[in-house]
Structure formats: C-alpha cells, structure tokens
Short mmCIF file of C-alpha atoms in Angstrom, two decimals:
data_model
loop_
_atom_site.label_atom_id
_atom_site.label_comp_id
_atom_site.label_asym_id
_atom_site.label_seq_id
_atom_site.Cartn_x
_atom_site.Cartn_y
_atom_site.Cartn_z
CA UNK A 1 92.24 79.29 104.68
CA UNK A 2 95.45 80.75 103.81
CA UNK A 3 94.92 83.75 101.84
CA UNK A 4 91.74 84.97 104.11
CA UNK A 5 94.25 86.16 106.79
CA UNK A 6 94.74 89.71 107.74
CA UNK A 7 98.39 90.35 108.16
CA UNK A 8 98.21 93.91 107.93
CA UNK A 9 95.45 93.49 110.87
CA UNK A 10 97.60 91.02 112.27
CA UNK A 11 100.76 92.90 112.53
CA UNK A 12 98.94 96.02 113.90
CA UNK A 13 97.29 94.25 116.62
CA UNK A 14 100.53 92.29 117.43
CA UNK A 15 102.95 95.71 117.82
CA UNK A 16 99.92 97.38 119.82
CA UNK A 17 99.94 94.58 122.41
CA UNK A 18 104.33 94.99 122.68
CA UNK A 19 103.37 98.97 122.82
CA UNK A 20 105.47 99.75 119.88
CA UNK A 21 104.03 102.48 117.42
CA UNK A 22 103.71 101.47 113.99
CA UNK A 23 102.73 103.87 111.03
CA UNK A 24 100.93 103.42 108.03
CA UNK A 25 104.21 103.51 105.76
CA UNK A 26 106.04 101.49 108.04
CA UNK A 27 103.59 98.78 108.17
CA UNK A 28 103.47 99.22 104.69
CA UNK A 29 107.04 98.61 104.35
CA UNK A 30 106.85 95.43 106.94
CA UNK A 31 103.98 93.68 104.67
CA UNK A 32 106.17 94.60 101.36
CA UNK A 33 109.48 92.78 103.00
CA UNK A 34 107.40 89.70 104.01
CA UNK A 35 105.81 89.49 100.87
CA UNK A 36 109.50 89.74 98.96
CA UNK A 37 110.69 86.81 101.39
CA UNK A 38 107.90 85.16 100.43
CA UNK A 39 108.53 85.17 97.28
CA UNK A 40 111.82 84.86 97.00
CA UNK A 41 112.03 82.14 99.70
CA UNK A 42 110.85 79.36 97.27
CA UNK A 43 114.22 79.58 95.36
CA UNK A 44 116.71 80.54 97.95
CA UNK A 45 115.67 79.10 101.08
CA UNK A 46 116.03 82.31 103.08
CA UNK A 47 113.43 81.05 106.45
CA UNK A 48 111.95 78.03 107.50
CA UNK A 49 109.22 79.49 108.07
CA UNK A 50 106.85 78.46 104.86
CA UNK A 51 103.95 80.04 106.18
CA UNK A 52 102.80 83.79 105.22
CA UNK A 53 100.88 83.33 108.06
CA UNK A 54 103.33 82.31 111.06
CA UNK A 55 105.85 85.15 109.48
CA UNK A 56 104.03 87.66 110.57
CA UNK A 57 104.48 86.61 114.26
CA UNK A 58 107.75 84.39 113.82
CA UNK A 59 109.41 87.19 111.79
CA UNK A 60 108.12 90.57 111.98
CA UNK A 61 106.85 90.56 115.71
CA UNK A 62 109.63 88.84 116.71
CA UNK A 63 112.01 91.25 115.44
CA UNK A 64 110.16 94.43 116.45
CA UNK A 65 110.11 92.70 120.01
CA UNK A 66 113.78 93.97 120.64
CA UNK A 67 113.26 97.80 119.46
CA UNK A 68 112.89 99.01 122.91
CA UNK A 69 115.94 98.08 123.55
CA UNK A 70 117.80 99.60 120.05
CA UNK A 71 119.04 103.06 120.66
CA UNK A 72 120.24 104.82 117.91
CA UNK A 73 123.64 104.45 115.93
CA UNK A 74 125.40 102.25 114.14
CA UNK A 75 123.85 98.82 113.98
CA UNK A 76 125.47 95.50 112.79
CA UNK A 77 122.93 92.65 112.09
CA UNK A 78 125.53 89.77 111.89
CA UNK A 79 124.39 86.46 109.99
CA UNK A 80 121.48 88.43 108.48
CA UNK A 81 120.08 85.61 106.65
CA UNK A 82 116.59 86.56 105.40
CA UNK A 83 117.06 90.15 107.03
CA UNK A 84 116.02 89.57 110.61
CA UNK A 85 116.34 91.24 112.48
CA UNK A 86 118.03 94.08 110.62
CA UNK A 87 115.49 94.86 108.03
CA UNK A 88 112.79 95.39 110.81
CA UNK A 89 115.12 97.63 112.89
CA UNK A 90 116.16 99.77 109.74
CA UNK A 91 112.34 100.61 108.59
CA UNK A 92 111.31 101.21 112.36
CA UNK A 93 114.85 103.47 112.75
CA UNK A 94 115.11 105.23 109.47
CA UNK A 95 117.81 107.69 111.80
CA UNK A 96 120.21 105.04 111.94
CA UNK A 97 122.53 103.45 109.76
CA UNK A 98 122.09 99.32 109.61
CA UNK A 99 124.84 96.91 107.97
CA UNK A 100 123.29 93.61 107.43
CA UNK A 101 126.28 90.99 107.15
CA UNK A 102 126.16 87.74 105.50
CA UNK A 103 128.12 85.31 104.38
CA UNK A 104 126.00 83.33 102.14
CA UNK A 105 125.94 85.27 98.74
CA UNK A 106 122.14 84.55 97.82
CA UNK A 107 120.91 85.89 100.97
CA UNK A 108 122.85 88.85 100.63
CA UNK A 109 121.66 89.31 96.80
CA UNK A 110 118.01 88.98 98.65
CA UNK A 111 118.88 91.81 101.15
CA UNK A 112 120.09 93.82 98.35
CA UNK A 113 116.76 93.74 96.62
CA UNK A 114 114.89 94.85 99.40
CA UNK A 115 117.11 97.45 100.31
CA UNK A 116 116.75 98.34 96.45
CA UNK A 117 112.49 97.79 96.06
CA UNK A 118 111.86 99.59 99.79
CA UNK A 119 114.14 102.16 99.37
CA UNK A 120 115.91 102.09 102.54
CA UNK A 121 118.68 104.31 102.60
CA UNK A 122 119.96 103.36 105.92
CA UNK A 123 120.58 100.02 104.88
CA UNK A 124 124.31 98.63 103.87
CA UNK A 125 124.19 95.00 102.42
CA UNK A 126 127.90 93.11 103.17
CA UNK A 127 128.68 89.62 101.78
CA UNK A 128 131.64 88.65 104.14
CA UNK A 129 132.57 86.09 106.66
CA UNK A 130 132.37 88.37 109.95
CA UNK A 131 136.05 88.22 110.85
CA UNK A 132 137.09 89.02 107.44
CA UNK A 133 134.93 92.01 107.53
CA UNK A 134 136.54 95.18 108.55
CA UNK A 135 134.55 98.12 108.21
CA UNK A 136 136.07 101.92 108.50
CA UNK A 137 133.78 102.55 111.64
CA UNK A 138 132.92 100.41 114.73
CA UNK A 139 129.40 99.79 115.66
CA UNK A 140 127.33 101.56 118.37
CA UNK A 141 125.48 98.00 118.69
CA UNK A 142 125.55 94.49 117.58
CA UNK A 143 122.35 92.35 117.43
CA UNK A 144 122.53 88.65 116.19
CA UNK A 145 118.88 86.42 115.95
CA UNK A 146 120.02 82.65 115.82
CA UNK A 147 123.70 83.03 114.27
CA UNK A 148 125.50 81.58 116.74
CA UNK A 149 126.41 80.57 120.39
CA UNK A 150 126.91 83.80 122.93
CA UNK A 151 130.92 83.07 122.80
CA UNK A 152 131.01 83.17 119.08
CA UNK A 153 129.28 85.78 118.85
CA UNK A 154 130.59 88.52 120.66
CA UNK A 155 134.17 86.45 120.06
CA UNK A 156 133.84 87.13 116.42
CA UNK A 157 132.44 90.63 116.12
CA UNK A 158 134.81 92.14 119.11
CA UNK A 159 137.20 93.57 116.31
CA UNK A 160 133.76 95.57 115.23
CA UNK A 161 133.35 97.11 118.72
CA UNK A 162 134.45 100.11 120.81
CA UNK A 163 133.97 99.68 124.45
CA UNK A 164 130.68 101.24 124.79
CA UNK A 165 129.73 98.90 121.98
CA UNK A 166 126.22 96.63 123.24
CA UNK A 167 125.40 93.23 122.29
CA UNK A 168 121.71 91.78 121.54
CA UNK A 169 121.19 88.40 121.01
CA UNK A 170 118.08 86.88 120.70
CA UNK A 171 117.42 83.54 121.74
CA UNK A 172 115.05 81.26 122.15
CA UNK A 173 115.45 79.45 125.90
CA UNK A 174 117.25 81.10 128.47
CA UNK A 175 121.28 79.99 127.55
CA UNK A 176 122.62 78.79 130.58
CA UNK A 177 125.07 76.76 128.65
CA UNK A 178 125.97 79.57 126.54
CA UNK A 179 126.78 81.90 129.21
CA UNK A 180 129.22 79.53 130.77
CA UNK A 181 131.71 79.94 127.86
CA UNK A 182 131.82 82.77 127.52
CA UNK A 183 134.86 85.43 127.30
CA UNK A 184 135.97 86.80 130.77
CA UNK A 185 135.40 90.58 129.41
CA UNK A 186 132.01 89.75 128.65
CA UNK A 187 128.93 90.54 130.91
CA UNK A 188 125.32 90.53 130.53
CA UNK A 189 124.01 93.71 131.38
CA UNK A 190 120.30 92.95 130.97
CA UNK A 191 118.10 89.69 129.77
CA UNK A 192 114.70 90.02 128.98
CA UNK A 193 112.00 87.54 128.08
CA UNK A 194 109.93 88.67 125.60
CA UNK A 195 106.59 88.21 124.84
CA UNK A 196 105.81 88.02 121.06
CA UNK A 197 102.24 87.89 120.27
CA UNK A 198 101.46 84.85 118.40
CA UNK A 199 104.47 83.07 119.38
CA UNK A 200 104.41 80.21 121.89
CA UNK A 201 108.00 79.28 121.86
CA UNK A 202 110.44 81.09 124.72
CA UNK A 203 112.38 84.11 123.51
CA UNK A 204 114.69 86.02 125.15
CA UNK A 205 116.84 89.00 124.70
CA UNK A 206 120.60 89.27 126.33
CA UNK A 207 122.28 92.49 126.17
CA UNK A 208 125.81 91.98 126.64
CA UNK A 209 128.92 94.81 127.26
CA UNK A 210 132.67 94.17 126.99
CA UNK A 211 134.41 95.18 130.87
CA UNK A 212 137.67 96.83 130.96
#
C-alpha cells in the first residue's frame, strides 16, 4: 500500500548507504519539497515520476548521489524542471548560492514556491532560455540532470563559465555517442557511475572542464 511507506525512513537509509550525512532539518526540508512536487505535479506536469514512492529514490537519492562531487560556489542548475537537481544541492549546501534556470514558466512558478515555503535563501529562480540568460557573475559549476546532449550542454552554458568553471551532467548510460560531438575545448575530467539506492537503471556522472 501506498501511503504505509516510510519515506522519511526511506531517504535516511538511502543517503547512509551513499555515506552522505543528512540532518533532521534537512531531511525535513527533502520530504517537504517532494511532498510540494507531489502536489503540484498533478496540474503542471513537473516529473514523470507519479509515484511518492519511486521519488524518493528516482528524485531525492538520485540527486544527493552527485554532492560529493559539488564543491562550493556558484551553482547553475540548467533546465531545472521540477528542481532536480538544484533544489537538493541548495538544502544540502545552504553556503552556496544556486540559480535554477528554466525555460518553461510553470516550472519556474513551481521553483519559486518552494524557494518561497522552504525558505531557501540560497536559491535564485530564472525563467529564461539559457543563451538568453546573462547573469552579472559566471558560475563556479554547472550541473544539468537530463536537459540535454553533452554538446548542447556545455555549448549553450559556455557564455556562463570562467575557465575553472566544472561541468556535471548526469546521465543515465554511459554516452559514448554524446562524447563524440562534442566541442574540441571540452574534456571529461572524471565519470563516475553511481549507485543510487533503490534505483536499478544506470546512472552516471561526467565532470567536464573547458582546455585552453
């Protein structure tokens, strides 16, 4: 049955098996931004995921599978959608500063009310297309879950960098294909597969740098 299951059990056991520390208000926090994309998922389509259930490994453990690899800074998450992984990153790393960037205006409104009901400060909202968006500051890192091929990606959000700026994309299968096209200044530092509790399908992690 659907409403017996323990996510806050769930998600605790699922960040002690990836070693990550999780505390009381920050699990807190987690379980309050599934249950607002929950709810507001029914109207705006924000995740395929329909299940409370699978969110808590498909979402939440999924995202906090890349914070090893987040140092502090300036963080764009670009194609944001429902918030992942941005919204994860900015309640683990209350120290730095996350811009969540979206194009699609109801998913931004979503964002917003998170931002606005969990009271994360650290947390800039941005309804743009990514190469219209033009912030004051470059980014210290740029993570990406699903928005787009490797090419596009760091093709479309190279404006946004310096050149100590790092890439994160999260993938599912290893992308070969992807890594064929893509720009000559571009190398992968450092792939990881990760291993999400709960999660059967392949992810992986590339962390990409621009080369003079």
């Amino acid at each position: 049955m659907t409403g017996m299951v323990d996510h806050a059990g769930q998600l605790a056991r699922g960040a002690q098996q990836m070693g990550i520390a999780l505390g009381d208000d920050q699990a807190g926090q987690l379980l309050a931004y599934m249950a607002l994309l929950n709810k507001w998922n029914k109207a705006y389509n924000l995740t395929a995921v329909r299940d409370p259930d699978e969110m808590v490994s498909r979402h939440l453990l999924d995202s906090l599978s890349i914070l090893p690899f987040v140092s502090a800074g300036r963080w764009l998450d670009v194609g944001s959608g429902g918030g992942m992984p941005g919204i994860i990153l900015a309640i683990m790393l209350p120290g730095s500063q996350f811009t969540l960037l979206d194009s699609n205006g109801k998913k931004t409104r979503f964002l917003t009310q998170v931002k606005l009901e969990l009271g994360l400060d650290n947390l800039q909202v941005v309804n743009s297309r990514v190469e219209a968006f033009t912030p004051q500051q470059a980014f210290d890192g740029i993570v990406s879950r699903a928005f787009s091929s490797l090419a596009d990606f760091t093709g479309l959000t190279r404006h946004l960098s310096t050149p100590d700026t790092r890439w994160l994309a999260m993938k599912g299968l290893y992308p070969d294909a992807e890594l064929q096209a893509l720009a000559d200044d571009f190398t992968v530092t450092a792939s990881e597969e990760l291993a999400v509790p709960g999660c059967q399908a392949s992810r992986h992690l590339l962390i990409l740098r621009r080369t003079a």
